[in-house]
PDB file of C-alpha atoms in Angstrom:
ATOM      1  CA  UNK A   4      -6.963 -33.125  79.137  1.00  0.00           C
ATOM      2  CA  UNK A   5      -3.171 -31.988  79.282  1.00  0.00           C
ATOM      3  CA  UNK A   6      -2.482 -33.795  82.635  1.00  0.00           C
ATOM      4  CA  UNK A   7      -4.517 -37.462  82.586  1.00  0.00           C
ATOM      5  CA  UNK A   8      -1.575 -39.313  84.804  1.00  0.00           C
ATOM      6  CA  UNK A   9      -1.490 -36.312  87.025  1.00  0.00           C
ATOM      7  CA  UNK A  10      -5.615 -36.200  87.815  1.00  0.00           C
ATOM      8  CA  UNK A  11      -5.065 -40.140  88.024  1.00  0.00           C
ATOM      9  CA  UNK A  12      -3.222 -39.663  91.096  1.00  0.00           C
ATOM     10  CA  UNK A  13      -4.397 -40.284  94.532  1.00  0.00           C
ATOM     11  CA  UNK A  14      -4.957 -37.010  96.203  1.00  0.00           C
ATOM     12  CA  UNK A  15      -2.875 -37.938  99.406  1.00  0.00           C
ATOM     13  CA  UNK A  16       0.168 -38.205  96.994  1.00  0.00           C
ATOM     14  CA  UNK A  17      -0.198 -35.018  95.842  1.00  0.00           C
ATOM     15  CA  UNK A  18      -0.873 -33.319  99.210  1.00  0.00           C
ATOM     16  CA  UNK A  19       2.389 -35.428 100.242  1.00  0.00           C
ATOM     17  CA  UNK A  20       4.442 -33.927  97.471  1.00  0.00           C
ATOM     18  CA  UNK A  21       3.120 -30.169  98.197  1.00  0.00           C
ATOM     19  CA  UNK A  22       3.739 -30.395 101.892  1.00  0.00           C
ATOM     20  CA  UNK A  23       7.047 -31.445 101.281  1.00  0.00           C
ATOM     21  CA  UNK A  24       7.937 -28.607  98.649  1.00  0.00           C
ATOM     22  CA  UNK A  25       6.471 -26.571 101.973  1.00  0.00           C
ATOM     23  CA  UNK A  26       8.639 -27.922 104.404  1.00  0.00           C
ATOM     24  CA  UNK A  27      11.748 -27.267 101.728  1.00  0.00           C
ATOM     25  CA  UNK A  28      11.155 -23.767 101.200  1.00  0.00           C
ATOM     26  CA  UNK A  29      10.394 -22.938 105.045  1.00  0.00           C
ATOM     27  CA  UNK A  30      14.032 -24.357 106.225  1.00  0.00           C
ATOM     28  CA  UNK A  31      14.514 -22.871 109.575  1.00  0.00           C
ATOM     29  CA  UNK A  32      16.397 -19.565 109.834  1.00  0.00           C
ATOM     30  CA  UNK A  33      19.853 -19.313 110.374  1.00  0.00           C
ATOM     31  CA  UNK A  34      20.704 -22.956 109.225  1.00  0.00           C
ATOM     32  CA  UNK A  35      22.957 -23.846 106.102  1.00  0.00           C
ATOM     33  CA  UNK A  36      20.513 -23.114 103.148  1.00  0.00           C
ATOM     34  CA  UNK A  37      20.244 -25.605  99.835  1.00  0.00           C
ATOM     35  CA  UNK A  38      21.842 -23.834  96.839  1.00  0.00           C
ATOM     36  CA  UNK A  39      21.984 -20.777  98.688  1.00  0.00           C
ATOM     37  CA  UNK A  40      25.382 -21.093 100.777  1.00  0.00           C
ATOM     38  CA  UNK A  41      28.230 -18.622 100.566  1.00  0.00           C
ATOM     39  CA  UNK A  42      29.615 -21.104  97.832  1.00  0.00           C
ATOM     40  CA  UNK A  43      26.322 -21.802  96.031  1.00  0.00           C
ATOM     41  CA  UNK A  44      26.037 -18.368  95.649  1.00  0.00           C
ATOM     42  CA  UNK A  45      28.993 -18.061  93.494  1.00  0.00           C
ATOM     43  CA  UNK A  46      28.738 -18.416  89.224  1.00  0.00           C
ATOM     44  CA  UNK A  47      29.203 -22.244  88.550  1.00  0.00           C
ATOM     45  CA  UNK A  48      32.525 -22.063  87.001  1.00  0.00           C
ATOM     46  CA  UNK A  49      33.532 -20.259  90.704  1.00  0.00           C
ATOM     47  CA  UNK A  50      32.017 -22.719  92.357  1.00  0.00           C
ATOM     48  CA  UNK A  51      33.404 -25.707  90.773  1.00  0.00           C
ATOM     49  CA  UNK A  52      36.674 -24.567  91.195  1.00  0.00           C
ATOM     50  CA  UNK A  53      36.974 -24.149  94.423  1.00  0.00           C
ATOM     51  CA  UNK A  54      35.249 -27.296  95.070  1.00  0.00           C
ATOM     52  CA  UNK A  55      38.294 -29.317  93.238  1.00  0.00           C
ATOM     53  CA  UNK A  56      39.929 -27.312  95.439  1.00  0.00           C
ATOM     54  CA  UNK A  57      41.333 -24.332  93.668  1.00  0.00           C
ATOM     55  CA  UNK A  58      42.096 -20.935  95.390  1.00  0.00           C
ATOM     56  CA  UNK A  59      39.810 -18.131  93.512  1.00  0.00           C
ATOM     57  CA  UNK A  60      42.029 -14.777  92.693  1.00  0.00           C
ATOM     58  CA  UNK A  61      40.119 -11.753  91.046  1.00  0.00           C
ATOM     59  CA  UNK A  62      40.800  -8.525  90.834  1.00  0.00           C
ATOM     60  CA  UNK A  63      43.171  -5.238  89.576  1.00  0.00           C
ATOM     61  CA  UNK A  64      45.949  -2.563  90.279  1.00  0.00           C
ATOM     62  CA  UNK A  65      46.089  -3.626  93.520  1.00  0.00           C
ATOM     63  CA  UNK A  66      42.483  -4.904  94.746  1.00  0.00           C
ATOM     64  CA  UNK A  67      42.244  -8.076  95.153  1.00  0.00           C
ATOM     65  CA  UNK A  68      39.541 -10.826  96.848  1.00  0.00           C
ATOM     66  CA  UNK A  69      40.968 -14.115  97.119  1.00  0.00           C
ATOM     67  CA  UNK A  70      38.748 -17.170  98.424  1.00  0.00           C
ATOM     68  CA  UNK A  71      39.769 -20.984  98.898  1.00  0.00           C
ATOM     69  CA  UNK A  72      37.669 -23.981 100.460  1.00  0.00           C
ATOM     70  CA  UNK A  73      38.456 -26.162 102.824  1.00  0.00           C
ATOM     71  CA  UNK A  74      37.312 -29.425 104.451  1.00  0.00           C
ATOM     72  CA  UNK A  75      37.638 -28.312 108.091  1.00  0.00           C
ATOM     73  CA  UNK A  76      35.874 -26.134 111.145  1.00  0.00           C
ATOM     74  CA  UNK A  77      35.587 -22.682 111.492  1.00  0.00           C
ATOM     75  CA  UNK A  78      37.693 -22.853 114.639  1.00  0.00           C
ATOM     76  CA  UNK A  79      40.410 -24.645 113.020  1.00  0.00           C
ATOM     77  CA  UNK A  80      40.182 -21.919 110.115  1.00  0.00           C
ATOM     78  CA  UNK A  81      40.079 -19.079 112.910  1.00  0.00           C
ATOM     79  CA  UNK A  82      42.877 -20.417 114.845  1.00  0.00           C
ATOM     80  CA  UNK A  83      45.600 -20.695 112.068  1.00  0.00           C
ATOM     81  CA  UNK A  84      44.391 -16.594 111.089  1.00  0.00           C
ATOM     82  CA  UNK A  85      45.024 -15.697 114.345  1.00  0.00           C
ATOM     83  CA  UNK A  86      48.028 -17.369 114.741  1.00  0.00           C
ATOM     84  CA  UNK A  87      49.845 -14.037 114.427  1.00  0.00           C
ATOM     85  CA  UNK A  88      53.091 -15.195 116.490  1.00  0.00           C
ATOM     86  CA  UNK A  89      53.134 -18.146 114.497  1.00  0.00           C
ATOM     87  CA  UNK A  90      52.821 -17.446 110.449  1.00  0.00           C
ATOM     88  CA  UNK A  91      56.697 -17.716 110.084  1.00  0.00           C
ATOM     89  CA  UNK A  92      56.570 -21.364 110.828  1.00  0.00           C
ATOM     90  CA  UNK A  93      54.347 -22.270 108.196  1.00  0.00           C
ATOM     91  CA  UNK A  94      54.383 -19.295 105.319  1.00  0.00           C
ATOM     92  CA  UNK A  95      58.219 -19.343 104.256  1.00  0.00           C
ATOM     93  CA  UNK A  96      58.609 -15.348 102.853  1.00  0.00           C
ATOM     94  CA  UNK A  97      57.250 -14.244 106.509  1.00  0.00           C
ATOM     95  CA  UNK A  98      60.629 -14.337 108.515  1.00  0.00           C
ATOM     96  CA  UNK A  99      59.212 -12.524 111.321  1.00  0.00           C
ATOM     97  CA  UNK A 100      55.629 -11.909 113.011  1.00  0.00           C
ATOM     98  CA  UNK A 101      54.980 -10.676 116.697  1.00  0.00           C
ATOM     99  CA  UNK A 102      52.798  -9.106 118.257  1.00  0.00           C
ATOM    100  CA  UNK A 103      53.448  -5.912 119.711  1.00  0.00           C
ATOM    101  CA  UNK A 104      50.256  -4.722 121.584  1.00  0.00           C
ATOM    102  CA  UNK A 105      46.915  -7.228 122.562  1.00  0.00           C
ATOM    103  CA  UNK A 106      44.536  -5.583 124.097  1.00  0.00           C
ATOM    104  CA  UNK A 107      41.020  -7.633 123.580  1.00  0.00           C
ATOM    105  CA  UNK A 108      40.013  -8.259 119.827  1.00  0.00           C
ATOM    106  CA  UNK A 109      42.233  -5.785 119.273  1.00  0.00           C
ATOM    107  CA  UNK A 110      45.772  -5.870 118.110  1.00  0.00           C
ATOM    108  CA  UNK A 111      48.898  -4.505 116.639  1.00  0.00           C
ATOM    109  CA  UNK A 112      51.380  -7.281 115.099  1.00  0.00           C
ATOM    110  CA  UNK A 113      54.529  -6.496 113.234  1.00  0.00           C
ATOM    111  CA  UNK A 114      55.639  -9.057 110.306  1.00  0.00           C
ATOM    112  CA  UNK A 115      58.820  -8.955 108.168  1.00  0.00           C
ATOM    113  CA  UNK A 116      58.927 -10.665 104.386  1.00  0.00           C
ATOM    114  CA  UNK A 117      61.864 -11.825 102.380  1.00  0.00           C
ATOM    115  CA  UNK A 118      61.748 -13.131  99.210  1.00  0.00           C
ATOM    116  CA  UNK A 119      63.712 -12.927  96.034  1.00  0.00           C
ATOM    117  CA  UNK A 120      62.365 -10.694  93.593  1.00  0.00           C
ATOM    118  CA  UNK A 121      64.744 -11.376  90.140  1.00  0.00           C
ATOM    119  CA  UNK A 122      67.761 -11.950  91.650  1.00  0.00           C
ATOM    120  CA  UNK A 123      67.792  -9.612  94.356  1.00  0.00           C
ATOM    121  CA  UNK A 124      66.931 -10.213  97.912  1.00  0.00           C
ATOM    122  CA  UNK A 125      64.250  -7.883  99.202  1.00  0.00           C
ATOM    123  CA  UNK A 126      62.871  -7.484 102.899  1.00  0.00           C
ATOM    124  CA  UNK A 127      60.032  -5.420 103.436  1.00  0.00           C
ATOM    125  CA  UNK A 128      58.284  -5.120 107.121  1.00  0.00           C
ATOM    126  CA  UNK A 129      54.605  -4.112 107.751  1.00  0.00           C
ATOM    127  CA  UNK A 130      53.265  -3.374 111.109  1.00  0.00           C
ATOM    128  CA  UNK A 131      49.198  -3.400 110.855  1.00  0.00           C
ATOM    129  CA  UNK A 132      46.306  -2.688 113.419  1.00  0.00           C
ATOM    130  CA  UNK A 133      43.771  -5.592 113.585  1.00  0.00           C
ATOM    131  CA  UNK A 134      40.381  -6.188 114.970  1.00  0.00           C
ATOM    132  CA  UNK A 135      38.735  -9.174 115.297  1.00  0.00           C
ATOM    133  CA  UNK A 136      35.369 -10.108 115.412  1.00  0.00           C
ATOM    134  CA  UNK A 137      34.495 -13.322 117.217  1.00  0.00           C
ATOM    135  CA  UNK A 138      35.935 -16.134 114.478  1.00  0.00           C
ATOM    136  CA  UNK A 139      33.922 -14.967 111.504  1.00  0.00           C
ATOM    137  CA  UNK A 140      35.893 -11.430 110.701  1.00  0.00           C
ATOM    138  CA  UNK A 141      39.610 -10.259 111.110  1.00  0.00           C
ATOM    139  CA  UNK A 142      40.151  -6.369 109.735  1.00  0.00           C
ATOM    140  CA  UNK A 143      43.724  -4.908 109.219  1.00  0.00           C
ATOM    141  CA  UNK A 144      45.183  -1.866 108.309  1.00  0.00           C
ATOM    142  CA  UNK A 145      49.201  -0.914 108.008  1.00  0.00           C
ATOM    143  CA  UNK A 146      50.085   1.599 110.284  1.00  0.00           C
ATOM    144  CA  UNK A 147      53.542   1.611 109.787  1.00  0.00           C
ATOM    145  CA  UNK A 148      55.825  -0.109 106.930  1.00  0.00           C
ATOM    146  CA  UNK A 149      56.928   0.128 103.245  1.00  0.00           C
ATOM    147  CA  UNK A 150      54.176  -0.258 101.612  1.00  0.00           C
ATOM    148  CA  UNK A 151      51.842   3.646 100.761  1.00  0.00           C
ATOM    149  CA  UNK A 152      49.038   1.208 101.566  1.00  0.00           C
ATOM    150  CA  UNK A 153      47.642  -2.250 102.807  1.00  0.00           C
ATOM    151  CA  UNK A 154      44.185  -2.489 104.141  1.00  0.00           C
ATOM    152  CA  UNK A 155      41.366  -5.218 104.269  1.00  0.00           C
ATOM    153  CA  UNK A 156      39.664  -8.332 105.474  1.00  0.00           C
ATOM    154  CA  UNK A 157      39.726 -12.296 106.238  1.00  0.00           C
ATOM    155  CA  UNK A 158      35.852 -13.485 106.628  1.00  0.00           C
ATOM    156  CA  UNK A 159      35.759 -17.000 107.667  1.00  0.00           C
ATOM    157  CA  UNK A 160      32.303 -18.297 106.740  1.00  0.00           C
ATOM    158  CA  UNK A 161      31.158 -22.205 107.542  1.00  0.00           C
ATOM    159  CA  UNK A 162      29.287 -23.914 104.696  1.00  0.00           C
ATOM    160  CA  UNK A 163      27.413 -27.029 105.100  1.00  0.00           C
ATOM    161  CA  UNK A 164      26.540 -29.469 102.526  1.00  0.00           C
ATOM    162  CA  UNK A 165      22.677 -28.852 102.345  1.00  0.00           C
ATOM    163  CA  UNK A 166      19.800 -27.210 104.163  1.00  0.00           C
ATOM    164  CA  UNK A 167      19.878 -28.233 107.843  1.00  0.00           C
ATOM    165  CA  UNK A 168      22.948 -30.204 108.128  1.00  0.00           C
ATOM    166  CA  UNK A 169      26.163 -29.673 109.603  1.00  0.00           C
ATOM    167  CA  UNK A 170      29.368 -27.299 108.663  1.00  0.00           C
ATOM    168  CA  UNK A 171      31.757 -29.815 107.203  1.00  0.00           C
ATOM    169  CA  UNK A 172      33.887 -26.969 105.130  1.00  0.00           C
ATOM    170  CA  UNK A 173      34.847 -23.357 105.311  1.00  0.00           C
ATOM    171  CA  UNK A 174      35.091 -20.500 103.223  1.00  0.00           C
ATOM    172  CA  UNK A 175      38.086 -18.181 103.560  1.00  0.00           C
ATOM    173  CA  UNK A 176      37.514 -14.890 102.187  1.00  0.00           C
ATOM    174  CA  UNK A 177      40.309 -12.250 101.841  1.00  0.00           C
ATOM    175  CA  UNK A 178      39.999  -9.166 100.236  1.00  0.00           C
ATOM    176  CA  UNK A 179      42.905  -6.850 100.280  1.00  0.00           C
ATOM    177  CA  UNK A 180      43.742  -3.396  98.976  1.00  0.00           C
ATOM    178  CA  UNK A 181      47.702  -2.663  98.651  1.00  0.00           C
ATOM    179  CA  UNK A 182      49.619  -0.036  97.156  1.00  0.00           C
ATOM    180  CA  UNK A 183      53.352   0.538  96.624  1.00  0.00           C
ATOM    181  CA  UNK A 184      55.097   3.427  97.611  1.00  0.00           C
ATOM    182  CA  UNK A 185      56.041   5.983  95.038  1.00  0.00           C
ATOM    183  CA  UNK A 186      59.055   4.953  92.909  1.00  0.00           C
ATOM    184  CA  UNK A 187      58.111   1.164  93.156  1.00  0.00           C
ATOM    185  CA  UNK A 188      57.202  -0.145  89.456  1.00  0.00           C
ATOM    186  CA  UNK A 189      53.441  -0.514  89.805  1.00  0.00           C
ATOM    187  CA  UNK A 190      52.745  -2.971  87.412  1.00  0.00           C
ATOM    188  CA  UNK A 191      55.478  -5.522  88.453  1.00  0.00           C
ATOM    189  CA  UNK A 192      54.509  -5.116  91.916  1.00  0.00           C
ATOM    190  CA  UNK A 193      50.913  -5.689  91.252  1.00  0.00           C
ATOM    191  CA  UNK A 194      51.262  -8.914  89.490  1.00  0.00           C
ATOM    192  CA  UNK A 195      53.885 -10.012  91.874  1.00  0.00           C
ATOM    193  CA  UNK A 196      51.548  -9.579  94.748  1.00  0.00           C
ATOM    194  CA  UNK A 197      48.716 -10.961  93.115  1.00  0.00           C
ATOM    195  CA  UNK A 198      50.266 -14.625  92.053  1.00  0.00           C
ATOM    196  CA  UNK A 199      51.290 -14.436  96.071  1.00  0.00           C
ATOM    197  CA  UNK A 200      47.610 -14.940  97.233  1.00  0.00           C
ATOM    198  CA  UNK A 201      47.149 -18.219  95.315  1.00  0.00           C
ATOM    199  CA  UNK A 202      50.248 -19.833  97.326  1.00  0.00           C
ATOM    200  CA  UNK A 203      49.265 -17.971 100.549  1.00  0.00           C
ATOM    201  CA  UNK A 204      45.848 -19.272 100.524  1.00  0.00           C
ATOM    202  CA  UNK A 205      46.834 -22.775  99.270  1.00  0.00           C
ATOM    203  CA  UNK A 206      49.649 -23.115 102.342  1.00  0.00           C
ATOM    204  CA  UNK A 207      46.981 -21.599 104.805  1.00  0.00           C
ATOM    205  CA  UNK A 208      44.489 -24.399 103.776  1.00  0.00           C
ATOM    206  CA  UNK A 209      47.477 -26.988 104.469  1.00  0.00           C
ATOM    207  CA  UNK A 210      48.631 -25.615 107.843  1.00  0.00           C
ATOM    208  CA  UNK A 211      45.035 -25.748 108.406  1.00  0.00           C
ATOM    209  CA  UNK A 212      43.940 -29.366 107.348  1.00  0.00           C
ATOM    210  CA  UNK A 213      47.222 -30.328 109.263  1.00  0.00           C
ATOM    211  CA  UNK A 214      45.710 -28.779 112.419  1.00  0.00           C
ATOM    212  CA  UNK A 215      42.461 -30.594 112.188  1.00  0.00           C
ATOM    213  CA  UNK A 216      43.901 -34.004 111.874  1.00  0.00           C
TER     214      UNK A 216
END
């Protein structure tokens, strides 16, 4: 026999171990699923990484998806995106951000950016449409500025620790599609804007841990 310790066992053990396998695979819809959250989805190395707390930056010639993960709610997460009036007191290059029309999950914010680009001081202002979708989405698109295009998306996404339990972290997702105007050196500003997501993401996960103290 290949299995003598396994026939050996008493048979309520080994309906105890099948029901349980059972009651694993059947986790109720909807809830946090083991190994199969938004992070555990992710290739190890991924995951690891933004478990030690590392902000996630892939992408090319403008595309870009970003991701970081942080110990906090989804409504602390949601409330620090949406603080459109507010960036410029925590995310230093934005000098200026207001809104200029609210109208439901709708908006239309204006934001200026300073920064010093080898030596020389450059401003550059953006005014985007936004939509919102109740504190898991945020869409924007420039209608107005100086870039030839910026469009994409924050998703906010709660992950919990394993299958049934509670949220204790979130996943910020944002995936972004910008494009200089013509004239602009394409390959400096791609790589400048692409080393700005790591600290934009890192100081959003600070502003937002502060929040949730």
């Amino acid at each position: 026999r290949r299995f003598p310790m396994l026939l050996r066992l008493p048979l309520y053990f080994l309906t105890g171990c099948l029901t349980l396998i059972s009651v694993i695979s059947t986790a109720v819809p909807g809830s946090a699923e083991i190994f199969n959250s938004s992070v555990d989805r992710l290739p190890v190395g991924d995951r690891a990484a933004l478990r030690s707390g590392q902000t996630l930056v892939t992408g090319e010639k403008g595309n870009y998806v970003a991701k970081i993960l942080i110990k906090s709610s989804q409504d602390a997460a949601w409330n620090v995106l949406t603080d459109y009036g507010g960036v410029s007191k925590f995310l230093p290059n934005v000098v200026s951000s207001k809104v200029l029309e609210s109208n439901g999950n709708r908006k239309v914010i204006e934001q200026v950016d300073a920064r010093q680009i080898f030596l020389i001081n450059v401003r550059s202002r953006i005014r985007s449409s936004i939509i919102e979708t109740a504190k898991t989405r945020i869409d924007f698109r420039q209608v107005d500025g100086d870039l030839q295009k910026l469009q994409g998306y924050w998703i906010v996404e709660p992950v919990a620790p394993f299958s049934g339990a509670k949220a204790d972290q979130v996943l910020i997702t944002y995936v972004v599609d910008a494009q200089p105007k013509p004239g602009t050196p394409k390959g400096i500003f791609y790589s400048l804007f692409k080393d700005s997501l790591s600290q934009t993401l890192s100081i959003i996960s600070q502003e937002v841990m502060r929040r949730s103290r």
